[in-house]
Amino acid sequence: MAAGIANDAGMEPILDIRGLSKTYTGGFKALDNVDLQIRKGEIFALLGPNGAGKTTLIGSVCGMVRPTAGTIHAFGLDMKKHWREARQRIGLVPQELGFDIFDTVDRQMSYSRGLFGRAPDRERVTQILRSLQLEDKRRDQIRKLSGGMKRRVLIAKALSHDPDLLFLDEPTAGVDVELRRDMWRLIGQLREQGVTIILTTHYIEEAEEMADRVGIIDKGRILLVDEKHAIMARLGRTEAHFTLEQPMQAVPEALGRYNIHLHDDGRLLCYRGGNGTGNGKADVAEIARILVEQGIRFTALDQSESSLEDIFVEMMQDQEAGA
Amino acid sequence: MINLRGTWAIYKQEVSRAWRAVFGTIVSPVLTTSLYFIVFGSAIGGQMQAVGGVNYGAFIVPGLLMLTLLSESTSNASFGIYMPRFTGSIYELLSAPVGVTETLIGFVGAAATKSLILAAIILATATVFVDYTIAHPILAIGYIMLVAASFSLLGFILGIWAEGFEKLQMIPMLVLMPLTFLGGTFYSIDMLAEPWRSVALFNPIVYLVNGLRWTFYGSSDVNILVSVGSTFAFLALCVVVIAVIFKTGWRLRN
Ligand SMILES: Nc1ncnc2c1ncn2[C@@H]1O[C@H](COP(=O)(O)OP(=O)(O)OP(=O)(O)O)[C@@H](O)[C@H]1O
Ligand SMILES: [Mg+2]
């Protein structure tokens, strides 16, 4: 743990965003003083509801959006000054499908690769297409591919120049379960190759499954950035409901140190606690043992862990209440 | 350092896009000019007297070439940049390590290349209908290239400005086309009575048509240096406008 922190302090972030704001013409403030540091090699999930500013944030880094204020450094380079060098190493899979649909997959691949300043390399292009199961489609016109295939082509194009930093804007929106699994596998492979990945998503389970760190964004503001596990630990909860055979007047002395309440006229003993790292579960096991020891019989036990989803929903509700 | 591979990728992509639409890019303009030659060159031209010592059919060759050059350069370049905006594929261009230089050379170079190929085809087509000579072939090629580049730049600006297909075709249809027809494509402005002759001198296309006509026949209604000078000025103006567009991100970046 200590080593991890030392490492962290010594390592320059691969992407360093400071004070980033974006006000669209018309006056809408889509990003509000965003600070965000991305570590080399991590998978970072940007989680937020529709209109939170995720695409605007990605656009500001990649060049589709002109920030109103703030600085962006990638690979230690100021994106305002050294955008050519920096962009060569960044890949982007946009949220919306957009390409010349009358072109072939192959030609689009060499176009993308060339655009980013790389020499033609058929071998590498073949590898990328193969990893996305597009190899047999390379001579096809894009308009003839299915929606999911088109999305794969977008990914292949973004990978065509072997970027070190990859943005995936809602990579799994509107794709079937199989493609989603494929995509997760691919993201895992890319991470193993050392690619840093920033993805946006509405699907919390996606962030939970894939990400090392999670940032929660709403109304243009970053509400929280932390290790996925730390978020779970800080805000995660274990809940357990014991259905008692006999109603109880008061919580027994022996359970005094736990956060326990009685409901349903003393028929339901409710525990809420822990921190998402497993000690809540240990508490529940201990409570069960004490109950048995005290001769208090229960007929059912329901236990649940709050997910990132609950945390997310809760944060959004707090935000609403605070606003 | 400019991104040469990126420039080449844009250029190649644009040229290949034109090949895909070979009918629109090559066949249709050739057909149109052939019709002009048949109607104005052979049918009507037979009844016309020579203009300034040049047979009427030959006299209209540079004008017709200019007509095609202007409209094709403009529309090629405007479609070239408008389509990515329309389909959404512009994101790639905007996120790539290419700036105004690469984009301009790529798009405008491709549009100009198409125009030059087209010019060659039209000149070849013209030989079928009329006899003509070119007095200053090198200057003619140079001037054709200059005009193709200038109007490709104009088209590029239009393609960024337009927010729909209608707007895209508005300037070529409502401005360029009438000015070209009135700009001495089919006649010498000396044939006009005053005040129309003086009015015609305010039409910039007159200078373009006459500039090209001078390279063909060694004579024209206006001073060749004025023609070349104003064409260069127009090219410079377009470059400045595009540089400003890229600097401010107008219509390209939010
Ligand atoms: N070009 C634009 N002009 C004006 N407002 C815009 C523009 N693009 C986006 N917005 C606004 O900025 C806000 C943030 O949009 P953005 O696309 O960044 O959200 P998002 O988090 O990506 O949402 P989603 O999950 O729906 O993709 C939205 O309220 C949107 O309406
Ligand atoms: Mg979005």
Coordinates of C-alpha atoms and ligand atoms in Angstrom, one line a residue:
Chain A
M1 CA 0.0 0.0 0.0
A2 CA 2.8 2.4 1.0
A3 CA 4.7 1.4 -2.1
G4 CA 1.6 2.2 -4.1
I5 CA 1.3 5.6 -2.7
A6 CA 5.0 6.3 -3.3
N7 CA 4.7 5.1 -6.9
D8 CA 1.8 7.4 -7.4
A9 CA 3.5 10.4 -6.1
G10 CA 6.5 9.8 -8.3
M11 CA 4.5 9.2 -11.4
E12 CA 3.3 12.0 -13.6
P13 CA -0.3 11.5 -14.7
I14 CA -0.7 10.5 -18.4
L15 CA -3.6 13.0 -18.6
D16 CA -3.8 16.1 -16.4
I17 CA -6.9 18.2 -16.7
R18 CA -7.0 21.4 -14.6
G19 CA -9.8 24.0 -14.2
L20 CA -11.5 22.8 -17.4
S21 CA -14.7 24.7 -18.1
K22 CA -16.9 24.7 -21.2
T23 CA -19.7 27.1 -21.9
Y24 CA -21.4 26.4 -25.2
T25 CA -22.5 29.2 -27.4
G26 CA -26.0 30.0 -26.0
G27 CA -24.6 30.1 -22.5
F28 CA -25.0 26.5 -21.3
K29 CA -22.2 25.5 -18.9
A30 CA -21.5 21.9 -19.8
L31 CA -18.2 21.6 -17.8
D32 CA -17.6 23.5 -14.6
N33 CA -14.0 23.8 -13.4
V34 CA -13.1 20.1 -13.8
D35 CA -9.9 18.8 -12.3
L36 CA -9.0 15.2 -13.3
Q37 CA -5.8 13.2 -13.3
I38 CA -5.5 9.9 -15.1
R39 CA -2.8 7.5 -14.2
K40 CA -0.7 5.6 -16.8
G41 CA -2.1 2.2 -17.5
E42 CA -5.3 2.4 -15.6
I43 CA -8.9 1.9 -16.8
F44 CA -10.9 4.9 -15.7
A45 CA -14.6 5.0 -15.9
L46 CA -16.5 8.3 -16.1
L47 CA -19.9 7.7 -14.8
G48 CA -22.8 10.1 -15.1
P49 CA -26.3 10.6 -16.3
N50 CA -27.4 11.9 -19.7
G51 CA -26.1 15.4 -20.3
A52 CA -23.6 15.3 -17.4
G53 CA -20.8 16.5 -19.7
K54 CA -19.0 13.3 -20.4
T55 CA -18.8 13.7 -24.2
T56 CA -17.9 17.4 -23.7
L57 CA -15.0 16.4 -21.5
I58 CA -13.7 13.9 -24.0
G59 CA -14.2 16.3 -26.8
S60 CA -12.2 18.9 -25.0
V61 CA -9.2 16.6 -24.7
C62 CA -9.5 15.2 -28.2
G63 CA -10.1 18.4 -30.1
M64 CA -13.8 18.5 -31.0
V65 CA -14.6 21.0 -28.4
R66 CA -12.8 24.2 -27.6
P67 CA -12.6 24.6 -23.9
T68 CA -13.6 28.0 -22.4
A69 CA -11.0 27.8 -19.7
G70 CA -8.5 25.4 -18.2
T71 CA -5.4 23.4 -19.2
I72 CA -4.9 19.9 -20.5
H73 CA -1.6 18.1 -20.5
A74 CA -1.3 14.7 -22.0
F75 CA 2.0 12.7 -21.7
G76 CA 3.3 15.8 -20.0
L77 CA 2.7 17.9 -23.1
D78 CA 0.5 21.0 -23.1
M79 CA -2.3 20.1 -25.6
K80 CA -2.5 23.7 -26.6
K81 CA 1.0 23.9 -27.8
H82 CA 2.1 20.3 -28.6
W83 CA -1.2 19.0 -29.9
R84 CA 0.3 17.3 -32.9
E85 CA 2.6 15.1 -30.8
A86 CA 0.0 14.5 -28.1
R87 CA -2.8 13.6 -30.5
Q88 CA -0.7 11.1 -32.3
R89 CA -0.9 9.0 -29.2
I90 CA -4.5 9.4 -28.5
G91 CA -7.4 7.3 -29.9
L92 CA -11.1 8.0 -29.8
V93 CA -14.1 5.9 -30.2
P94 CA -17.0 8.4 -30.4
Q95 CA -20.4 7.9 -29.0
E96 CA -22.2 8.4 -32.3
L97 CA -21.5 6.3 -35.4
G98 CA -20.0 8.5 -38.0
F99 CA -18.1 7.6 -41.2
D100 CA -18.2 7.5 -44.9
I101 CA -20.5 4.5 -45.2
F102 CA -19.7 4.0 -48.9
D103 CA -16.1 3.3 -48.1
T104 CA -14.6 -0.1 -47.3
V105 CA -13.3 -1.2 -43.9
D106 CA -9.8 -1.6 -45.3
R107 CA -9.6 1.8 -46.8
Q108 CA -11.0 3.4 -43.7
M109 CA -8.4 1.6 -41.7
S110 CA -5.5 2.9 -43.8
Y111 CA -7.1 6.4 -43.8
S112 CA -7.2 6.5 -40.0
R113 CA -3.7 5.1 -39.7
G114 CA -2.3 7.6 -42.2
L115 CA -4.2 10.5 -40.6
F116 CA -2.4 9.9 -37.4
G117 CA 0.9 9.9 -39.1
R118 CA 1.7 6.2 -39.1
A119 CA 3.3 4.4 -42.0
P120 CA 1.1 1.7 -43.7
D121 CA 1.3 -1.7 -42.0
R122 CA -0.9 -4.3 -43.4
E123 CA 0.2 -6.9 -40.8
R124 CA -0.8 -4.7 -37.9
V125 CA -4.1 -3.7 -39.5
T126 CA -4.9 -7.4 -40.0
Q127 CA -4.2 -8.1 -36.3
I128 CA -6.5 -5.3 -35.2
L129 CA -9.3 -6.4 -37.5
R130 CA -8.9 -10.0 -36.4
S131 CA -9.1 -9.0 -32.7
L132 CA -12.4 -7.4 -33.5
Q133 CA -13.6 -10.3 -35.7
L134 CA -13.7 -8.0 -38.8
E135 CA -11.1 -9.7 -40.8
D136 CA -13.5 -11.2 -43.3
K137 CA -15.3 -7.9 -43.6
R138 CA -12.3 -5.9 -44.7
R139 CA -13.4 -5.5 -48.3
D140 CA -17.0 -4.8 -47.5
Q141 CA -18.6 -1.4 -47.7
I142 CA -19.4 -0.1 -44.2
R143 CA -23.0 0.5 -45.1
K144 CA -23.5 -3.2 -45.5
L145 CA -22.4 -4.0 -42.0
S146 CA -24.8 -4.4 -39.0
G147 CA -24.8 -1.7 -36.3
G148 CA -22.7 -3.7 -34.0
M149 CA -20.2 -4.4 -36.7
K150 CA -20.1 -0.7 -37.5
R151 CA -19.2 0.0 -33.9
R152 CA -16.4 -2.5 -34.1
V153 CA -15.1 -0.7 -37.2
L154 CA -15.0 2.5 -35.2
I155 CA -13.0 0.8 -32.5
A156 CA -10.7 -0.7 -35.1
K157 CA -10.1 2.7 -36.6
A158 CA -9.4 4.2 -33.1
L159 CA -6.8 1.4 -32.6
S160 CA -5.3 1.7 -36.1
H161 CA -2.4 3.9 -34.9
D162 CA -1.8 2.0 -31.7
P163 CA -2.7 4.8 -29.2
D164 CA -1.3 4.9 -25.7
L165 CA -4.4 6.7 -24.4
L166 CA -7.8 5.5 -25.6
F167 CA -11.1 7.2 -25.1
L168 CA -14.2 5.1 -25.4
D169 CA -17.4 7.1 -25.3
E170 CA -20.2 4.7 -24.3
P171 CA -18.6 1.8 -26.0
T172 CA -21.3 -0.6 -25.2
A173 CA -24.4 1.6 -25.7
G174 CA -26.8 -0.3 -27.9
V175 CA -24.7 -3.4 -28.4
D176 CA -25.8 -7.0 -27.6
V177 CA -24.5 -9.0 -24.7
E178 CA -22.0 -10.9 -26.7
L179 CA -20.4 -7.8 -28.2
R180 CA -20.4 -6.3 -24.8
R181 CA -18.5 -9.2 -23.4
D182 CA -16.1 -9.1 -26.4
M183 CA -15.6 -5.4 -25.8
W184 CA -14.8 -6.0 -22.1
R185 CA -12.3 -8.7 -23.1
L186 CA -10.7 -6.4 -25.7
I187 CA -10.4 -3.6 -23.1
G188 CA -8.7 -6.1 -20.7
Q189 CA -6.2 -7.0 -23.4
L190 CA -5.5 -3.4 -24.3
R191 CA -4.8 -2.7 -20.6
E192 CA -2.4 -5.6 -20.5
Q193 CA -0.6 -4.0 -23.5
G194 CA -0.2 -0.9 -21.4
V195 CA -2.9 1.2 -23.0
T196 CA -4.6 3.7 -20.6
I197 CA -8.3 3.7 -21.1
I198 CA -10.9 6.2 -20.3
L199 CA -14.4 5.1 -20.9
T200 CA -17.8 6.7 -20.2
T201 CA -20.8 4.7 -19.4
H202 CA -24.3 4.7 -18.0
Y203 CA -24.0 1.0 -17.0
I204 CA -22.7 0.9 -13.5
E205 CA -21.9 -2.8 -13.7
E206 CA -19.6 -2.0 -16.5
A207 CA -17.6 0.5 -14.4
E208 CA -17.8 -2.1 -11.6
E209 CA -16.5 -4.9 -13.8
M210 CA -13.8 -3.0 -15.7
A211 CA -12.5 0.1 -14.0
D212 CA -9.7 0.6 -11.6
R213 CA -10.9 4.0 -10.8
V214 CA -14.3 5.7 -11.2
G215 CA -15.2 9.3 -11.5
I216 CA -18.7 10.5 -11.0
I217 CA -19.8 13.5 -13.0
D218 CA -23.0 15.4 -13.0
K219 CA -24.1 18.8 -14.3
G220 CA -20.5 19.4 -15.5
R221 CA -18.9 18.8 -12.2
I222 CA -16.8 15.9 -11.0
L223 CA -18.4 14.9 -7.8
L224 CA -16.1 12.1 -6.8
V225 CA -13.0 10.3 -8.1
D226 CA -11.5 7.3 -6.3
E227 CA -10.4 3.8 -6.6
K228 CA -13.4 1.6 -7.3
H229 CA -12.7 -0.4 -4.2
A230 CA -12.3 2.7 -2.1
I231 CA -15.6 4.1 -3.3
M232 CA -17.2 0.8 -2.4
A233 CA -15.4 0.8 1.0
R234 CA -16.3 4.4 1.8
L235 CA -19.9 4.3 0.6
G236 CA -20.7 0.7 0.3
R237 CA -22.9 -1.0 2.8
T238 CA -24.0 -4.4 3.9
E239 CA -27.6 -4.8 4.9
A240 CA -29.0 -7.9 6.6
H241 CA -32.5 -8.6 7.7
F242 CA -33.2 -11.4 10.3
T243 CA -36.8 -12.5 10.5
L244 CA -37.3 -13.6 14.1
E245 CA -39.5 -16.4 15.3
Q246 CA -40.6 -14.4 18.4
P247 CA -41.0 -10.6 18.4
M248 CA -38.4 -8.9 20.5
Q249 CA -38.8 -5.8 22.7
A250 CA -35.3 -4.4 22.6
V251 CA -32.0 -5.2 20.9
P252 CA -30.0 -7.6 23.1
E253 CA -27.1 -6.3 25.1
A254 CA -24.7 -8.6 23.3
L255 CA -25.5 -6.9 19.9
G256 CA -25.1 -3.4 21.3
R257 CA -21.9 -2.6 19.4
Y258 CA -23.7 -3.1 16.0
N259 CA -25.8 -0.7 14.1
I260 CA -29.1 -2.6 14.6
H261 CA -32.7 -1.6 14.6
L262 CA -35.9 -3.5 15.2
H263 CA -38.8 -3.2 12.7
D264 CA -42.2 -4.7 12.1
D265 CA -43.1 -4.8 15.8
G266 CA -39.9 -6.4 16.8
R267 CA -40.2 -9.3 14.3
L268 CA -37.5 -8.0 12.0
L269 CA -33.9 -7.3 13.2
C270 CA -32.1 -5.1 10.7
Y271 CA -28.4 -4.6 10.5
R272 CA -26.7 -1.9 8.3
G273 CA -23.0 -1.4 8.3
G274 CA -19.7 -2.5 7.0
N275 CA -17.7 -0.8 4.3
G276 CA -18.1 -2.8 1.2
T277 CA -14.8 -4.6 1.7
G278 CA -16.3 -7.7 3.4
N279 CA -16.3 -6.7 7.0
G280 CA -20.0 -6.1 6.8
K281 CA -20.4 -9.8 5.9
A282 CA -18.2 -10.8 8.8
D283 CA -20.4 -8.7 11.1
V284 CA -23.5 -10.5 9.8
A285 CA -21.9 -13.9 10.5
E286 CA -21.0 -12.7 14.0
I287 CA -24.5 -11.4 14.6
A288 CA -26.0 -14.8 13.5
R289 CA -23.6 -16.6 15.9
I290 CA -24.6 -14.4 18.8
L291 CA -28.3 -14.8 18.1
V292 CA -27.9 -18.6 18.0
E293 CA -25.8 -18.5 21.2
Q294 CA -28.5 -16.5 23.0
G295 CA -31.1 -18.9 21.8
I296 CA -32.9 -16.4 19.7
R297 CA -34.3 -18.2 16.7
F298 CA -34.7 -16.7 13.3
T299 CA -36.5 -18.2 10.3
A300 CA -35.0 -16.2 7.4
L301 CA -31.9 -14.1 6.7
D302 CA -31.7 -11.7 3.8
Q303 CA -28.4 -10.1 3.1
S304 CA -27.4 -7.6 0.4
E305 CA -24.3 -5.6 -0.6
S306 CA -24.9 -2.1 -1.9
S307 CA -23.5 -1.9 -5.4
L308 CA -21.8 1.0 -7.1
E309 CA -25.3 1.6 -8.5
D310 CA -26.8 2.3 -5.1
I311 CA -24.0 4.6 -4.3
F312 CA -24.4 6.4 -7.6
V313 CA -28.2 6.7 -7.2
E314 CA -27.7 8.0 -3.7
M315 CA -25.2 10.5 -4.8
M316 CA -27.4 11.8 -7.5
Q317 CA -30.3 12.1 -5.0
D318 CA -28.1 14.0 -2.5
Q319 CA -27.0 16.3 -5.4
E320 CA -30.7 16.9 -6.3
A321 CA -31.5 17.6 -2.7
G322 CA -28.6 20.0 -2.3
A323 CA -29.3 21.9 -5.5
Chain B
M1 CA 6.5 19.6 -38.2
I2 CA 3.6 19.1 -40.5
N3 CA 2.1 15.6 -40.7
L4 CA 3.0 14.5 -44.2
R5 CA 1.4 11.1 -43.9
G6 CA -1.8 12.7 -42.6
T7 CA -1.8 15.1 -45.5
W8 CA -1.4 12.2 -47.9
A9 CA -4.1 10.2 -46.2
I10 CA -6.6 13.0 -46.7
Y11 CA -5.6 13.6 -50.3
K12 CA -5.8 9.9 -51.2
Q13 CA -9.1 9.5 -49.4
E14 CA -10.6 12.5 -51.3
V15 CA -9.3 11.4 -54.7
S16 CA -10.7 7.9 -54.1
R17 CA -14.0 9.3 -53.1
A18 CA -14.1 11.0 -56.4
W19 CA -13.3 7.8 -58.3
R20 CA -16.2 6.2 -56.5
A21 CA -18.5 8.9 -57.9
V22 CA -16.8 8.9 -61.3
F23 CA -20.1 9.7 -63.1
G24 CA -20.7 12.9 -61.1
T25 CA -17.1 13.9 -61.1
I26 CA -16.1 13.3 -64.7
V27 CA -18.9 12.0 -67.0
S28 CA -21.5 14.6 -66.2
P29 CA -19.3 17.7 -66.7
V30 CA -17.9 16.2 -69.9
L31 CA -21.4 15.6 -71.2
T32 CA -22.5 19.2 -70.3
T33 CA -19.5 20.8 -72.0
S34 CA -20.0 18.6 -75.1
L35 CA -23.6 19.9 -75.3
Y36 CA -22.3 23.5 -75.1
F37 CA -19.9 22.8 -77.9
I38 CA -22.6 21.3 -80.0
V39 CA -25.0 24.1 -79.4
F40 CA -22.8 27.2 -79.2
G41 CA -19.8 25.9 -81.1
S42 CA -21.2 24.0 -84.0
A43 CA -24.8 25.0 -84.4
I44 CA -24.9 28.7 -83.5
G45 CA -21.1 29.2 -83.9
G46 CA -21.4 28.4 -87.6
Q47 CA -23.5 31.6 -88.0
M48 CA -21.2 33.8 -85.9
Q49 CA -18.3 35.8 -87.2
A50 CA -14.8 35.4 -85.8
V51 CA -14.1 37.3 -82.5
G52 CA -10.9 39.3 -82.6
G53 CA -9.6 37.1 -85.4
V54 CA -10.5 33.9 -83.5
N55 CA -13.1 31.5 -84.9
Y56 CA -16.2 31.6 -82.6
G57 CA -16.1 27.9 -81.8
A58 CA -12.5 28.2 -80.7
F59 CA -13.2 31.5 -79.0
I60 CA -15.5 29.9 -76.5
V61 CA -13.2 27.0 -75.5
P62 CA -11.4 28.9 -72.7
G63 CA -14.7 30.3 -71.4
L64 CA -16.3 26.9 -71.3
L65 CA -13.3 25.5 -69.6
M66 CA -13.5 28.2 -67.0
L67 CA -17.2 27.6 -66.5
T68 CA -16.5 23.9 -65.7
L69 CA -13.4 24.7 -63.7
L70 CA -15.2 27.2 -61.4
S71 CA -18.2 25.1 -60.7
E72 CA -16.4 21.8 -60.3
S73 CA -13.6 23.1 -58.1
T74 CA -16.1 24.8 -55.9
S75 CA -18.5 21.9 -55.6
N76 CA -15.7 19.2 -55.2
A77 CA -14.1 21.0 -52.3
S78 CA -17.4 22.0 -50.7
F79 CA -18.7 18.5 -50.8
G80 CA -15.4 17.2 -49.6
I81 CA -15.5 19.0 -46.3
Y82 CA -19.3 19.2 -45.9
M83 CA -19.8 15.4 -46.1
P84 CA -17.7 14.6 -43.0
R85 CA -19.6 17.3 -41.1
F86 CA -22.9 15.8 -42.3
T87 CA -22.1 12.2 -41.6
G88 CA -20.3 12.9 -38.3
S89 CA -16.9 11.5 -39.5
I90 CA -15.4 14.9 -39.0
Y91 CA -14.6 13.9 -35.4
E92 CA -11.6 11.9 -36.7
L93 CA -10.2 14.8 -38.6
L94 CA -10.6 17.1 -35.6
S95 CA -9.0 14.6 -33.2
A96 CA -6.1 13.7 -35.6
P97 CA -2.7 15.4 -35.5
V98 CA -3.6 17.4 -38.6
G99 CA -4.0 21.2 -38.7
V100 CA -5.1 23.8 -41.2
T101 CA -2.0 23.1 -43.4
E102 CA -2.6 19.4 -43.8
T103 CA -6.3 19.7 -44.2
L104 CA -6.0 22.4 -46.8
I105 CA -3.3 20.7 -48.8
G106 CA -5.3 17.4 -48.6
F107 CA -8.8 18.6 -49.4
V108 CA -7.9 21.5 -51.8
G109 CA -5.2 19.5 -53.4
A110 CA -7.6 16.7 -54.2
A111 CA -10.3 19.0 -55.4
A112 CA -7.8 20.8 -57.6
T113 CA -6.4 17.5 -58.9
K114 CA -9.9 16.5 -60.0
S115 CA -10.4 19.9 -61.7
L116 CA -7.1 19.5 -63.6
I117 CA -8.0 16.1 -64.8
L118 CA -11.3 17.4 -65.8
A119 CA -9.8 20.3 -67.6
A120 CA -7.6 18.0 -69.6
I121 CA -10.6 15.8 -70.5
I122 CA -12.6 18.9 -71.6
L123 CA -9.8 20.2 -73.8
A124 CA -9.5 16.8 -75.4
T125 CA -13.3 16.7 -75.9
A126 CA -13.2 20.2 -77.4
T127 CA -10.8 19.0 -80.2
V128 CA -13.7 16.8 -81.4
F129 CA -15.9 19.8 -82.1
V130 CA -13.6 22.7 -82.9
D131 CA -10.1 23.5 -84.0
Y132 CA -8.2 25.6 -81.5
T133 CA -4.6 26.3 -80.5
I134 CA -3.0 27.3 -77.3
A135 CA -0.5 30.2 -77.6
H136 CA 1.0 29.9 -74.2
P137 CA 0.5 26.3 -73.0
I138 CA 2.7 26.5 -69.9
L139 CA 0.9 29.7 -68.8
A140 CA -2.4 28.1 -69.5
I141 CA -1.7 25.2 -67.3
G142 CA -0.4 27.5 -64.6
Y143 CA -3.4 29.7 -64.8
I144 CA -5.8 26.7 -64.7
M145 CA -4.0 25.4 -61.6
L146 CA -4.2 28.8 -60.0
V147 CA -8.0 29.0 -60.7
A148 CA -8.6 25.4 -59.6
A149 CA -6.8 26.0 -56.3
S150 CA -8.5 29.3 -55.6
F151 CA -12.0 28.0 -56.2
S152 CA -11.3 24.8 -54.3
L153 CA -10.5 27.1 -51.4
L154 CA -13.7 29.0 -51.9
G155 CA -15.6 25.7 -52.0
F156 CA -13.9 24.6 -48.8
I157 CA -15.1 27.8 -47.1
L158 CA -18.6 27.2 -48.5
G159 CA -18.6 23.6 -47.2
I160 CA -17.7 24.8 -43.7
W161 CA -20.3 27.6 -43.8
A162 CA -23.2 25.5 -45.2
E163 CA -25.6 24.0 -42.7
G164 CA -27.6 22.0 -45.3
F165 CA -27.4 20.8 -48.9
E166 CA -29.4 23.8 -50.0
K167 CA -26.9 26.3 -48.7
L168 CA -24.2 24.2 -50.1
Q169 CA -25.5 24.8 -53.6
M170 CA -26.7 28.3 -53.1
I171 CA -23.6 30.2 -53.9
P172 CA -22.6 28.1 -56.9
M173 CA -26.1 28.3 -58.4
L174 CA -27.1 31.9 -57.5
V175 CA -23.7 33.7 -57.7
L176 CA -21.1 31.8 -59.6
M177 CA -23.3 30.4 -62.4
P178 CA -24.9 33.8 -63.4
L179 CA -21.6 35.7 -63.1
T180 CA -19.9 33.1 -65.3
F181 CA -22.6 33.3 -68.0
L182 CA -22.4 37.1 -67.9
G183 CA -18.7 37.1 -67.6
G184 CA -17.9 36.8 -71.3
T185 CA -17.9 33.0 -71.6
F186 CA -19.7 33.1 -74.8
Y187 CA -18.8 36.6 -76.0
S188 CA -16.3 39.3 -75.8
I189 CA -17.4 42.1 -73.6
D190 CA -16.4 44.5 -76.4
M191 CA -19.5 43.2 -78.1
L192 CA -21.6 44.8 -75.4
A193 CA -23.0 48.3 -75.7
E194 CA -22.4 50.9 -73.0
P195 CA -23.3 51.0 -70.1
W196 CA -23.2 47.2 -70.0
R197 CA -19.6 47.0 -71.0
S198 CA -18.6 49.1 -68.0
V199 CA -20.9 47.2 -65.8
A200 CA -19.4 43.9 -66.9
L201 CA -16.0 45.1 -65.7
F202 CA -17.3 44.8 -62.2
N203 CA -17.8 41.1 -62.7
P204 CA -14.8 39.3 -61.4
I205 CA -15.4 36.3 -63.6
V206 CA -14.7 38.5 -66.6
Y207 CA -11.0 38.7 -65.5
L208 CA -10.8 35.0 -65.0
V209 CA -12.3 34.1 -68.4
N210 CA -10.1 36.7 -70.1
G211 CA -7.0 35.7 -68.3
L212 CA -7.4 32.1 -69.6
R213 CA -8.4 33.4 -73.1
W214 CA -5.2 35.4 -73.2
T215 CA -3.1 32.2 -72.6
F216 CA -5.0 30.6 -75.5
Y217 CA -5.0 33.4 -78.1
G218 CA -2.6 36.0 -76.8
S219 CA -5.3 38.7 -76.6
S220 CA -8.1 39.5 -74.2
D221 CA -10.6 42.2 -73.2
V222 CA -8.7 43.1 -70.1
N223 CA -5.1 43.4 -69.0
I224 CA -3.6 39.9 -68.3
L225 CA -1.7 41.2 -65.3
V226 CA -4.8 42.5 -63.7
S227 CA -6.4 39.0 -64.2
V228 CA -3.5 37.2 -62.7
G229 CA -3.0 39.7 -59.9
S230 CA -6.6 39.6 -58.9
T231 CA -6.7 35.8 -59.0
F232 CA -3.7 35.6 -56.7
A233 CA -5.4 38.2 -54.4
F234 CA -8.5 36.1 -54.3
L235 CA -6.5 33.0 -53.5
A236 CA -4.7 34.8 -50.6
L237 CA -8.0 36.1 -49.3
C238 CA -9.5 32.5 -49.2
V239 CA -6.4 31.3 -47.4
V240 CA -6.7 34.0 -44.8
V241 CA -10.4 33.3 -44.3
I242 CA -9.7 29.6 -43.8
A243 CA -6.9 30.2 -41.4
V244 CA -9.3 32.4 -39.3
I245 CA -11.9 29.6 -39.5
F246 CA -9.5 27.1 -38.1
K247 CA -8.1 29.4 -35.5
T248 CA -11.6 30.2 -34.2
G249 CA -13.0 26.7 -34.8
W250 CA -16.0 28.3 -36.4
R251 CA -18.6 25.6 -37.5
L252 CA -16.0 22.9 -36.9
R253 CA -15.3 22.8 -33.2
N254 CA -18.0 23.6 -30.7
Ligands
LIG1 N1 -23.0 21.7 -29.3 C1 -23.6 22.0 -28.2 N2 -24.2 23.2 -28.1 C2 -24.9 23.4 -26.9 N3 -25.1 22.6 -25.9 C3 -24.5 21.4 -26.0 C4 -23.7 21.0 -27.2 N4 -23.3 19.8 -27.0 C5 -23.7 19.4 -25.8 N5 -24.4 20.3 -25.2 C6 -25.1 20.3 -23.9 O1 -24.0 20.1 -22.9 C7 -24.5 19.1 -21.9 C8 -23.5 18.0 -21.8 O2 -23.5 17.2 -23.0 P1 -22.7 15.9 -23.2 O3 -22.9 15.4 -24.5 O4 -21.3 16.3 -22.8 O5 -23.3 15.0 -22.1 P2 -23.0 13.4 -21.8 O6 -22.6 13.3 -20.4 O7 -22.1 12.9 -22.8 O8 -24.4 12.8 -22.0 P3 -24.9 11.4 -22.6 O9 -24.7 10.4 -21.5 O10 -26.3 11.6 -23.0 O11 -24.0 11.1 -23.8 C9 -25.9 18.7 -22.3 O12 -26.8 19.4 -21.5 C10 -26.0 19.1 -23.8 O13 -27.3 19.5 -24.1
MG2 MG -22.2 11.5 -24.3

